[in-house]
PDB file of C-alpha atoms and ligand atoms in Angstrom:
ATOM      1  CA  UNK A   1       0.000   0.000   0.000  1.00 78.00           C
ATOM      2  CA  UNK A   2       1.344   3.378  -1.052  1.00 86.00           C
ATOM      3  CA  UNK A   3      -0.638   5.496   1.360  1.00 92.00           C
ATOM      4  CA  UNK A   4      -3.810   7.401   1.966  1.00 94.00           C
ATOM      5  CA  UNK A   5      -5.043  10.424   0.072  1.00 94.00           C
ATOM      6  CA  UNK A   6      -7.959  11.877   1.972  1.00 95.00           C
ATOM      7  CA  UNK A   7      -9.539  14.955   0.408  1.00 96.00           C
ATOM      8  CA  UNK A   8     -12.459  16.734   2.008  1.00 96.00           C
ATOM      9  CA  UNK A   9     -14.605  19.122  -0.033  1.00 96.00           C
ATOM     10  CA  UNK A  10     -17.407  21.399   1.145  1.00 95.00           C
ATOM     11  CA  UNK A  11     -20.371  20.739  -1.152  1.00 92.00           C
ATOM     12  CA  UNK A  12     -20.416  24.293  -2.555  1.00 93.00           C
ATOM     13  CA  UNK A  13     -16.644  24.265  -3.281  1.00 96.00           C
ATOM     14  CA  UNK A  14     -16.780  21.353  -5.725  1.00 94.00           C
ATOM     15  CA  UNK A  15     -18.589  23.723  -8.119  1.00 93.00           C
ATOM     16  CA  UNK A  16     -15.714  26.240  -8.249  1.00 94.00           C
ATOM     17  CA  UNK A  17     -15.344  27.134 -11.971  1.00 93.00           C
ATOM     18  CA  UNK A  18     -11.546  26.720 -11.696  1.00 95.00           C
ATOM     19  CA  UNK A  19     -12.089  23.155 -10.452  1.00 95.00           C
ATOM     20  CA  UNK A  20     -12.931  21.594  -7.056  1.00 96.00           C
ATOM     21  CA  UNK A  21     -11.466  23.520  -4.076  1.00 97.00           C
ATOM     22  CA  UNK A  22     -10.729  21.287  -1.077  1.00 97.00           C
ATOM     23  CA  UNK A  23     -11.062  22.149   2.618  1.00 97.00           C
ATOM     24  CA  UNK A  24      -8.518  19.500   3.640  1.00 98.00           C
ATOM     25  CA  UNK A  25      -5.981  17.544   1.622  1.00 97.00           C
ATOM     26  CA  UNK A  26      -4.322  14.904   3.754  1.00 97.00           C
ATOM     27  CA  UNK A  27      -1.625  12.583   2.373  1.00 96.00           C
ATOM     28  CA  UNK A  28       0.047  10.007   4.561  1.00 95.00           C
ATOM     29  CA  UNK A  29       1.295   6.439   4.475  1.00 93.00           C
ATOM     30  CA  UNK A  30       4.358   4.171   4.109  1.00 93.00           C
ATOM     31  CA  UNK A  31       5.390   5.352   0.574  1.00 91.00           C
ATOM     32  CA  UNK A  32       3.854   8.809   0.581  1.00 91.00           C
ATOM     33  CA  UNK A  33       5.172  12.065   1.957  1.00 91.00           C
ATOM     34  CA  UNK A  34       3.077  13.249   4.875  1.00 95.00           C
ATOM     35  CA  UNK A  35       1.207  16.398   3.888  1.00 96.00           C
ATOM     36  CA  UNK A  36      -1.759  18.277   5.284  1.00 96.00           C
ATOM     37  CA  UNK A  37      -3.075  21.100   3.073  1.00 97.00           C
ATOM     38  CA  UNK A  38      -5.806  23.536   3.981  1.00 97.00           C
ATOM     39  CA  UNK A  39      -5.434  26.113   1.219  1.00 97.00           C
ATOM     40  CA  UNK A  40      -6.664  24.921  -2.205  1.00 97.00           C
ATOM     41  CA  UNK A  41      -4.947  27.866  -3.922  1.00 97.00           C
ATOM     42  CA  UNK A  42      -1.574  26.728  -2.578  1.00 97.00           C
ATOM     43  CA  UNK A  43      -1.703  23.478  -4.567  1.00 96.00           C
ATOM     44  CA  UNK A  44      -2.086  22.820  -8.304  1.00 96.00           C
ATOM     45  CA  UNK A  45      -5.790  22.541  -9.046  1.00 96.00           C
ATOM     46  CA  UNK A  46      -5.448  20.052 -11.918  1.00 97.00           C
ATOM     47  CA  UNK A  47      -4.991  17.022  -9.628  1.00 96.00           C
ATOM     48  CA  UNK A  48      -8.343  17.668  -8.017  1.00 97.00           C
ATOM     49  CA  UNK A  49     -10.136  18.233 -11.323  1.00 97.00           C
ATOM     50  CA  UNK A  50      -8.921  14.827 -12.508  1.00 96.00           C
ATOM     51  CA  UNK A  51      -9.687  13.132  -9.161  1.00 95.00           C
ATOM     52  CA  UNK A  52     -13.245  14.416  -9.042  1.00 95.00           C
ATOM     53  CA  UNK A  53     -13.890  13.546 -12.699  1.00 95.00           C
ATOM     54  CA  UNK A  54     -12.624   9.993 -12.038  1.00 96.00           C
ATOM     55  CA  UNK A  55     -14.574   9.761  -8.782  1.00 95.00           C
ATOM     56  CA  UNK A  56     -17.823  10.677 -10.576  1.00 94.00           C
ATOM     57  CA  UNK A  57     -17.408   7.601 -12.738  1.00 94.00           C
ATOM     58  CA  UNK A  58     -15.716   5.088 -10.445  1.00 94.00           C
ATOM     59  CA  UNK A  59     -16.059   6.030  -6.754  1.00 94.00           C
ATOM     60  CA  UNK A  60     -18.117   3.862  -4.391  1.00 93.00           C
ATOM     61  CA  UNK A  61     -20.421   5.563  -1.938  1.00 93.00           C
ATOM     62  CA  UNK A  62     -19.853   4.340   1.626  1.00 92.00           C
ATOM     63  CA  UNK A  63     -22.747   6.425   2.910  1.00 92.00           C
ATOM     64  CA  UNK A  64     -25.070   8.894   1.253  1.00 90.00           C
ATOM     65  CA  UNK A  65     -26.004   9.401  -2.407  1.00 92.00           C
ATOM     66  CA  UNK A  66     -23.983   8.079  -5.382  1.00 93.00           C
ATOM     67  CA  UNK A  67     -20.956  10.233  -6.343  1.00 92.00           C
ATOM     68  CA  UNK A  68     -22.350  11.191  -9.762  1.00 91.00           C
ATOM     69  CA  UNK A  69     -25.291  12.960  -8.076  1.00 92.00           C
ATOM     70  CA  UNK A  70     -23.104  14.936  -5.652  1.00 91.00           C
ATOM     71  CA  UNK A  71     -20.058  15.730  -7.766  1.00 93.00           C
ATOM     72  CA  UNK A  72     -20.470  18.090 -10.728  1.00 91.00           C
ATOM     73  CA  UNK A  73     -19.333  16.982 -14.173  1.00 88.00           C
ATOM     74  CA  UNK A  74     -16.318  19.196 -14.964  1.00 88.00           C
ATOM     75  CA  UNK A  75     -16.419  20.884 -18.404  1.00 93.00           C
ATOM     76  CA  UNK A  76     -14.470  18.989 -21.082  1.00 94.00           C
ATOM     77  CA  UNK A  77     -12.146  21.969 -21.615  1.00 95.00           C
ATOM     78  CA  UNK A  78     -11.362  22.032 -17.875  1.00 96.00           C
ATOM     79  CA  UNK A  79     -10.523  18.315 -17.896  1.00 97.00           C
ATOM     80  CA  UNK A  80      -8.470  18.689 -21.091  1.00 97.00           C
ATOM     81  CA  UNK A  81      -6.363  21.468 -19.573  1.00 97.00           C
ATOM     82  CA  UNK A  82      -6.003  19.446 -16.342  1.00 97.00           C
ATOM     83  CA  UNK A  83      -4.665  16.531 -18.442  1.00 97.00           C
ATOM     84  CA  UNK A  84      -2.212  18.872 -20.143  1.00 97.00           C
ATOM     85  CA  UNK A  85      -0.950  20.269 -16.833  1.00 97.00           C
ATOM     86  CA  UNK A  86      -0.699  16.804 -15.276  1.00 97.00           C
ATOM     87  CA  UNK A  87       1.298  15.541 -18.275  1.00 97.00           C
ATOM     88  CA  UNK A  88       3.674  18.506 -18.037  1.00 97.00           C
ATOM     89  CA  UNK A  89       4.122  17.798 -14.314  1.00 97.00           C
ATOM     90  CA  UNK A  90       4.783  14.092 -14.857  1.00 97.00           C
ATOM     91  CA  UNK A  91       7.225  14.772 -17.711  1.00 96.00           C
ATOM     92  CA  UNK A  92       9.298  16.822 -15.330  1.00 97.00           C
ATOM     93  CA  UNK A  93       9.107  14.370 -12.426  1.00 96.00           C
ATOM     94  CA  UNK A  94       8.663  10.829 -13.791  1.00 96.00           C
ATOM     95  CA  UNK A  95       8.730   9.979 -17.522  1.00 96.00           C
ATOM     96  CA  UNK A  96       7.324   6.468 -16.917  1.00 95.00           C
ATOM     97  CA  UNK A  97       4.299   7.860 -15.111  1.00 95.00           C
ATOM     98  CA  UNK A  98       4.019  10.510 -17.843  1.00 97.00           C
ATOM     99  CA  UNK A  99       3.546   7.724 -20.412  1.00 96.00           C
ATOM    100  CA  UNK A 100       0.848   6.028 -18.317  1.00 97.00           C
ATOM    101  CA  UNK A 101      -0.902   9.357 -17.738  1.00 97.00           C
ATOM    102  CA  UNK A 102      -0.702  10.046 -21.482  1.00 97.00           C
ATOM    103  CA  UNK A 103      -2.311   6.674 -22.222  1.00 97.00           C
ATOM    104  CA  UNK A 104      -5.149   7.475 -19.810  1.00 97.00           C
ATOM    105  CA  UNK A 105      -5.612  10.962 -21.281  1.00 97.00           C
ATOM    106  CA  UNK A 106      -5.675   9.476 -24.810  1.00 95.00           C
ATOM    107  CA  UNK A 107      -8.364   6.963 -23.769  1.00 95.00           C
ATOM    108  CA  UNK A 108     -10.412   9.772 -22.201  1.00 96.00           C
ATOM    109  CA  UNK A 109     -10.026  11.989 -25.298  1.00 94.00           C
ATOM    110  CA  UNK A 110     -11.190   9.160 -27.541  1.00 90.00           C
ATOM    111  CA  UNK A 111     -14.040   7.689 -25.476  1.00 91.00           C
ATOM    112  CA  UNK A 112     -14.835  10.211 -22.717  1.00 92.00           C
ATOM    113  CA  UNK A 113     -14.374   7.320 -20.206  1.00 94.00           C
ATOM    114  CA  UNK A 114     -11.837   6.959 -17.408  1.00 96.00           C
ATOM    115  CA  UNK A 115      -9.623   3.902 -17.494  1.00 96.00           C
ATOM    116  CA  UNK A 116      -7.070   2.942 -14.881  1.00 94.00           C
ATOM    117  CA  UNK A 117      -3.556   3.818 -16.094  1.00 93.00           C
ATOM    118  CA  UNK A 118      -2.771   0.102 -16.593  1.00 94.00           C
ATOM    119  CA  UNK A 119      -5.935  -0.527 -18.632  1.00 96.00           C
ATOM    120  CA  UNK A 120      -5.306   2.639 -20.663  1.00 96.00           C
ATOM    121  CA  UNK A 121      -1.743   1.480 -21.473  1.00 96.00           C
ATOM    122  CA  UNK A 122      -3.153  -1.896 -22.582  1.00 96.00           C
ATOM    123  CA  UNK A 123      -5.767  -0.160 -24.781  1.00 94.00           C
ATOM    124  CA  UNK A 124      -3.038   2.004 -26.323  1.00 94.00           C
ATOM    125  CA  UNK A 125      -0.874  -1.036 -27.130  1.00 94.00           C
ATOM    126  CA  UNK A 126      -3.838  -2.740 -28.820  1.00 93.00           C
ATOM    127  CA  UNK A 127      -4.689   0.385 -30.830  1.00 90.00           C
ATOM    128  CA  UNK A 128      -1.055   0.914 -31.947  1.00 91.00           C
ATOM    129  CA  UNK A 129      -0.933  -2.758 -32.949  1.00 88.00           C
ATOM    130  CA  UNK A 130      -4.055  -2.280 -35.062  1.00 85.00           C
ATOM    131  CA  UNK A 131      -2.631   0.863 -36.714  1.00 84.00           C
ATOM    132  CA  UNK A 132       0.559  -1.023 -37.588  1.00 85.00           C
ATOM    133  CA  UNK A 133      -1.546  -3.729 -39.226  1.00 80.00           C
ATOM    134  CA  UNK A 134      -3.272  -1.087 -41.337  1.00 78.00           C
ATOM    135  CA  UNK A 135      -0.053   0.632 -42.357  1.00 79.00           C
ATOM    136  CA  UNK A 136       0.347   0.190 -46.080  1.00 80.00           C
ATOM    137  CA  UNK A 137       3.747  -0.479 -47.504  1.00 82.00           C
ATOM    138  CA  UNK A 138       3.646   1.109 -50.955  1.00 88.00           C
ATOM    139  CA  UNK A 139       6.876   1.078 -52.958  1.00 90.00           C
ATOM    140  CA  UNK A 140       7.401   2.740 -56.332  1.00 96.00           C
ATOM    141  CA  UNK A 141       8.142   0.257 -59.127  1.00 97.00           C
ATOM    142  CA  UNK A 142       9.450   2.866 -61.553  1.00 97.00           C
ATOM    143  CA  UNK A 143       9.359   6.478 -62.678  1.00 98.00           C
ATOM    144  CA  UNK A 144       7.695   8.484 -65.423  1.00 98.00           C
ATOM    145  CA  UNK A 145      10.048  10.227 -67.895  1.00 98.00           C
ATOM    146  CA  UNK A 146       8.190  13.049 -69.590  1.00 98.00           C
ATOM    147  CA  UNK A 147       8.835  16.464 -71.168  1.00 98.00           C
ATOM    148  CA  UNK A 148       6.246  17.824 -68.699  1.00 97.00           C
ATOM    149  CA  UNK A 149       7.871  19.373 -65.636  1.00 97.00           C
ATOM    150  CA  UNK A 150       5.322  21.915 -64.339  1.00 96.00           C
ATOM    151  CA  UNK A 151       1.814  21.180 -63.130  1.00 95.00           C
ATOM    152  CA  UNK A 152       0.518  24.273 -64.878  1.00 94.00           C
ATOM    153  CA  UNK A 153       1.727  23.088 -68.289  1.00 94.00           C
ATOM    154  CA  UNK A 154       0.227  19.581 -68.015  1.00 96.00           C
ATOM    155  CA  UNK A 155      -3.166  18.823 -69.568  1.00 95.00           C
ATOM    156  CA  UNK A 156      -5.871  17.768 -67.101  1.00 93.00           C
ATOM    157  CA  UNK A 157      -6.202  14.331 -68.708  1.00 94.00           C
ATOM    158  CA  UNK A 158      -4.025  12.319 -71.066  1.00 93.00           C
ATOM    159  CA  UNK A 159      -6.448  12.528 -74.005  1.00 93.00           C
ATOM    160  CA  UNK A 160      -6.429  16.340 -73.828  1.00 93.00           C
ATOM    161  CA  UNK A 161      -3.137  16.735 -75.703  1.00 93.00           C
ATOM    162  CA  UNK A 162      -0.608  15.103 -73.338  1.00 95.00           C
ATOM    163  CA  UNK A 163       2.768  14.096 -74.830  1.00 97.00           C
ATOM    164  CA  UNK A 164       4.220  10.603 -75.141  1.00 97.00           C
ATOM    165  CA  UNK A 165       6.270   9.505 -72.141  1.00 98.00           C
ATOM    166  CA  UNK A 166       8.514   6.668 -71.027  1.00 98.00           C
ATOM    167  CA  UNK A 167       7.764   4.469 -68.040  1.00 98.00           C
ATOM    168  CA  UNK A 168      11.157   3.516 -66.626  1.00 98.00           C
ATOM    169  CA  UNK A 169      10.558   0.436 -64.471  1.00 98.00           C
ATOM    170  CA  UNK A 170      13.012  -0.790 -61.823  1.00 97.00           C
ATOM    171  CA  UNK A 171      15.090  -3.818 -62.803  1.00 97.00           C
ATOM    172  CA  UNK A 172      13.650  -5.588 -59.748  1.00 97.00           C
ATOM    173  CA  UNK A 173      10.211  -5.808 -61.420  1.00 98.00           C
ATOM    174  CA  UNK A 174      11.454  -6.712 -64.927  1.00 98.00           C
ATOM    175  CA  UNK A 175       9.856 -10.174 -64.832  1.00 98.00           C
ATOM    176  CA  UNK A 176       6.491  -8.561 -64.128  1.00 98.00           C
ATOM    177  CA  UNK A 177       6.569  -6.701 -67.453  1.00 98.00           C
ATOM    178  CA  UNK A 178       6.533  -9.861 -69.543  1.00 97.00           C
ATOM    179  CA  UNK A 179       3.458  -9.976 -71.755  1.00 97.00           C
ATOM    180  CA  UNK A 180       3.245  -6.191 -72.250  1.00 98.00           C
ATOM    181  CA  UNK A 181       3.556  -5.270 -75.942  1.00 98.00           C
ATOM    182  CA  UNK A 182       3.081  -2.344 -78.305  1.00 98.00           C
ATOM    183  CA  UNK A 183      -0.600  -1.627 -78.868  1.00 97.00           C
ATOM    184  CA  UNK A 184      -1.696  -2.714 -75.357  1.00 97.00           C
ATOM    185  CA  UNK A 185      -4.077  -0.494 -73.434  1.00 97.00           C
ATOM    186  CA  UNK A 186      -2.950  -0.163 -69.807  1.00 98.00           C
ATOM    187  CA  UNK A 187      -4.245   1.356 -66.609  1.00 98.00           C
ATOM    188  CA  UNK A 188      -1.310   3.105 -64.984  1.00 98.00           C
ATOM    189  CA  UNK A 189      -1.396   4.047 -61.299  1.00 98.00           C
ATOM    190  CA  UNK A 190       0.998   6.799 -60.235  1.00 98.00           C
ATOM    191  CA  UNK A 191       1.795   8.621 -57.016  1.00 97.00           C
ATOM    192  CA  UNK A 192       1.377  12.376 -57.449  1.00 97.00           C
ATOM    193  CA  UNK A 193       4.443  13.303 -55.433  1.00 96.00           C
ATOM    194  CA  UNK A 194       3.959  17.055 -55.869  1.00 97.00           C
ATOM    195  CA  UNK A 195       0.285  17.044 -54.782  1.00 96.00           C
ATOM    196  CA  UNK A 196      -1.151  18.582 -51.601  1.00 96.00           C
ATOM    197  CA  UNK A 197      -2.517  15.864 -49.298  1.00 94.00           C
ATOM    198  CA  UNK A 198      -4.572  18.131 -47.020  1.00 94.00           C
ATOM    199  CA  UNK A 199      -7.075  19.139 -49.698  1.00 95.00           C
ATOM    200  CA  UNK A 200     -10.629  17.798 -49.411  1.00 96.00           C
ATOM    201  CA  UNK A 201     -12.550  20.240 -51.618  1.00 96.00           C
ATOM    202  CA  UNK A 202     -11.663  21.750 -54.995  1.00 95.00           C
ATOM    203  CA  UNK A 203     -13.191  23.573 -57.935  1.00 95.00           C
ATOM    204  CA  UNK A 204     -13.384  20.786 -60.561  1.00 92.00           C
ATOM    205  CA  UNK A 205     -10.704  21.380 -63.238  1.00 91.00           C
ATOM    206  CA  UNK A 206      -9.803  24.593 -61.355  1.00 89.00           C
ATOM    207  CA  UNK A 207     -12.984  26.202 -62.721  1.00 91.00           C
ATOM    208  CA  UNK A 208     -14.213  28.552 -59.942  1.00 92.00           C
ATOM    209  CA  UNK A 209     -17.596  28.970 -61.675  1.00 93.00           C
ATOM    210  CA  UNK A 210     -18.324  25.308 -60.806  1.00 92.00           C
ATOM    211  CA  UNK A 211     -18.227  25.797 -57.013  1.00 93.00           C
ATOM    212  CA  UNK A 212     -16.435  23.576 -54.516  1.00 95.00           C
ATOM    213  CA  UNK A 213     -16.697  19.775 -54.804  1.00 95.00           C
ATOM    214  CA  UNK A 214     -15.395  17.013 -52.527  1.00 96.00           C
ATOM    215  CA  UNK A 215     -12.130  15.704 -54.013  1.00 96.00           C
ATOM    216  CA  UNK A 216     -13.485  12.164 -54.184  1.00 97.00           C
ATOM    217  CA  UNK A 217     -16.064  13.314 -56.721  1.00 96.00           C
ATOM    218  CA  UNK A 218     -13.276  14.765 -58.916  1.00 96.00           C
ATOM    219  CA  UNK A 219      -9.995  13.691 -60.561  1.00 96.00           C
ATOM    220  CA  UNK A 220      -8.012  16.329 -58.656  1.00 97.00           C
ATOM    221  CA  UNK A 221      -4.358  15.310 -58.090  1.00 97.00           C
ATOM    222  CA  UNK A 222      -4.588  17.037 -54.686  1.00 97.00           C
ATOM    223  CA  UNK A 223      -6.223  14.546 -52.296  1.00 97.00           C
ATOM    224  CA  UNK A 224      -5.328  12.603 -49.105  1.00 95.00           C
ATOM    225  CA  UNK A 225      -3.758   9.697 -51.036  1.00 95.00           C
ATOM    226  CA  UNK A 226      -2.631  11.320 -54.301  1.00 96.00           C
ATOM    227  CA  UNK A 227      -2.940   8.335 -56.626  1.00 97.00           C
ATOM    228  CA  UNK A 228      -3.134   9.121 -60.351  1.00 98.00           C
ATOM    229  CA  UNK A 229      -5.135   6.872 -62.664  1.00 98.00           C
ATOM    230  CA  UNK A 230      -4.185   6.969 -66.345  1.00 98.00           C
ATOM    231  CA  UNK A 231      -5.396   4.963 -69.319  1.00 97.00           C
ATOM    232  CA  UNK A 232      -2.413   4.751 -71.685  1.00 97.00           C
ATOM    233  CA  UNK A 233      -1.540   2.972 -74.970  1.00 97.00           C
ATOM    234  CA  UNK A 234       1.828   1.249 -75.300  1.00 98.00           C
ATOM    235  CA  UNK A 235       3.888   2.549 -78.250  1.00 98.00           C
ATOM    236  CA  UNK A 236       7.059   0.537 -77.683  1.00 98.00           C
ATOM    237  CA  UNK A 237       8.793  -1.741 -75.171  1.00 98.00           C
ATOM    238  CA  UNK A 238      12.576  -1.602 -74.681  1.00 98.00           C
ATOM    239  CA  UNK A 239      13.623  -3.919 -71.839  1.00 97.00           C
ATOM    240  CA  UNK A 240      12.303  -2.346 -68.640  1.00 98.00           C
ATOM    241  CA  UNK A 241      11.352   0.851 -70.472  1.00 98.00           C
ATOM    242  CA  UNK A 242       7.848   1.171 -71.864  1.00 98.00           C
ATOM    243  CA  UNK A 243       6.869   4.094 -74.096  1.00 98.00           C
ATOM    244  CA  UNK A 244       3.239   5.193 -73.793  1.00 98.00           C
ATOM    245  CA  UNK A 245       1.079   7.753 -75.583  1.00 98.00           C
ATOM    246  CA  UNK A 246      -0.835  10.598 -73.974  1.00 94.00           C
ATOM    247  CA  UNK A 247       0.376  10.720 -70.376  1.00 97.00           C
ATOM    248  CA  UNK A 248      -0.199  13.871 -68.313  1.00 97.00           C
ATOM    249  CA  UNK A 249       1.959  12.811 -65.310  1.00 98.00           C
ATOM    250  CA  UNK A 250       5.001  15.023 -64.716  1.00 98.00           C
ATOM    251  CA  UNK A 251       8.611  13.958 -65.194  1.00 97.00           C
ATOM    252  CA  UNK A 252       9.768  12.003 -62.136  1.00 97.00           C
ATOM    253  CA  UNK A 253       6.277  10.902 -61.029  1.00 97.00           C
ATOM    254  CA  UNK A 254       6.640   7.557 -59.198  1.00 97.00           C
ATOM    255  CA  UNK A 255       4.823   4.563 -60.707  1.00 98.00           C
ATOM    256  CA  UNK A 256       2.766   2.502 -58.256  1.00 97.00           C
ATOM    257  CA  UNK A 257       1.238  -0.178 -60.476  1.00 98.00           C
ATOM    258  CA  UNK A 258       0.183  -1.043 -63.999  1.00 98.00           C
ATOM    259  CA  UNK A 259      -2.618  -3.354 -65.175  1.00 97.00           C
ATOM    260  CA  UNK A 260      -4.244  -4.193 -68.489  1.00 96.00           C
ATOM    261  CA  UNK A 261      -7.539  -2.626 -69.505  1.00 95.00           C
ATOM    262  CA  UNK A 262     -10.009  -5.518 -69.536  1.00 92.00           C
ATOM    263  CA  UNK A 263     -11.739  -6.500 -72.768  1.00 84.00           C
ATOM    264  CA  UNK A 264     -15.132  -8.175 -73.048  1.00 85.00           C
ATOM    265  CA  UNK A 265     -15.818 -10.982 -70.558  1.00 85.00           C
ATOM    266  CA  UNK A 266     -15.352 -13.704 -73.193  1.00 84.00           C
ATOM    267  CA  UNK A 267     -11.955 -12.238 -74.210  1.00 79.00           C
ATOM    268  CA  UNK A 268     -10.342 -12.229 -70.787  1.00 73.00           C
TER     269      UNK A 268
HETATM  270  C1  LIG B 301      -6.291  16.286 -63.026  1.00 66.74           C
HETATM  271  S1  LIG B 301      -5.001  15.131 -62.701  1.00 66.74           S
HETATM  272  C2  LIG B 301      -5.685  13.678 -63.443  1.00 66.74           C
HETATM  273  C3  LIG B 301      -4.757  12.510 -63.266  1.00 66.74           C
HETATM  274  C4  LIG B 301      -5.338  11.157 -63.657  1.00 66.74           C
HETATM  275  N1  LIG B 301      -5.697  11.036 -65.050  1.00 66.74           N
HETATM  276  C5  LIG B 301      -6.511  10.805 -62.774  1.00 66.74           C
HETATM  277  O1  LIG B 301      -7.635  10.997 -63.207  1.00 66.74           O
HETATM  278  O2  LIG B 301      -6.278  10.334 -61.646  1.00 66.74           O
HETATM  279  C6  LIG B 301      -3.736  15.582 -63.794  1.00 66.74           C
HETATM  280  C7  LIG B 301      -2.952  16.741 -63.280  1.00 66.74           C
HETATM  281  O3  LIG B 301      -2.137  16.314 -62.210  1.00 66.74           O
HETATM  282  C8  LIG B 301      -1.019  17.165 -62.113  1.00 66.74           C
HETATM  283  N2  LIG B 301       0.147  16.315 -61.890  1.00 66.74           N
HETATM  284  C9  LIG B 301       0.790  15.518 -62.786  1.00 66.74           C
HETATM  285  N3  LIG B 301       1.823  14.892 -62.217  1.00 66.74           N
HETATM  286  C10 LIG B 301       1.854  15.287 -60.935  1.00 66.74           C
HETATM  287  C11 LIG B 301       2.683  14.988 -59.804  1.00 66.74           C
HETATM  288  N4  LIG B 301       3.727  14.142 -59.899  1.00 66.74           N
HETATM  289  N5  LIG B 301       2.417  15.590 -58.642  1.00 66.74           N
HETATM  290  C12 LIG B 301       1.386  16.449 -58.532  1.00 66.74           C
HETATM  291  N6  LIG B 301       0.560  16.767 -59.544  1.00 66.74           N
HETATM  292  C13 LIG B 301       0.788  16.192 -60.728  1.00 66.74           C
HETATM  293  C14 LIG B 301      -0.916  17.969 -63.370  1.00 66.74           C
HETATM  294  O4  LIG B 301      -1.264  19.303 -63.057  1.00 66.74           O
HETATM  295  C15 LIG B 301      -1.994  17.340 -64.254  1.00 66.74           C
HETATM  296  O5  LIG B 301      -2.646  18.318 -65.033  1.00 66.74           O
END
């Protein structure tokens, strides 16, 4: 046992807008410094905001009404700033505890519920594990070589006057190019490396008269995952280099994948 934290509040003082103001804060026990506080302004208020918020959800009533009916629900902003102050305090005094407190704050921010620090750390591990599973490992398999170098000079789509270009594939994927020949129609997937990834709304084709549209209803290169989709015709194949007609991707654009355009069902 670490010790006893006994905090006494007058009913009216738990409603203090700066957070609950105690009448007595007594700490004592085998692994706790003895402390008796009578002045709530002499001690950081954030501990008591967190304690009362946790008590509302988890405390057991020994006598009298349930805690949630006696203790006010602190405003979310007040709890958020108490978390921030507690984290700053822990970072200065105990980095291990800071991590546990951060896990509990993260669980609260996500669910609005209070977990013990141990349970919050467990929940964080599980959620990080899940994120790692979802992490996609996308590697370029080649690069576009094109006379186009500026976004402003590129046509919006390949069939709007784009030049011929070379797809320079990495040697490591050479075997995957077998079967591709002049005359083939391909779907080329590129990674628009010069796109903005924080754009969710655009004027389609940059035409302000058309109003704002969600990027997923447009072919804008600026989007969270800037993948370009191009239908191209193969002009020539030279080892790992494939020349295609009408490609509006800029010089240096990474290639993500390439697939054939499908013909009729009975021709596949
Ligand atoms: C409107 S997007 C259409 C691309 C593709 N056909 C599609 O529908 O997904 C084409 C424009 O993307 C821009 N662009 C081309 N290569 C790019 C790159 N590597 N990074 C960012 N933008 C690029 C050029 O401005 C070009 O006009």
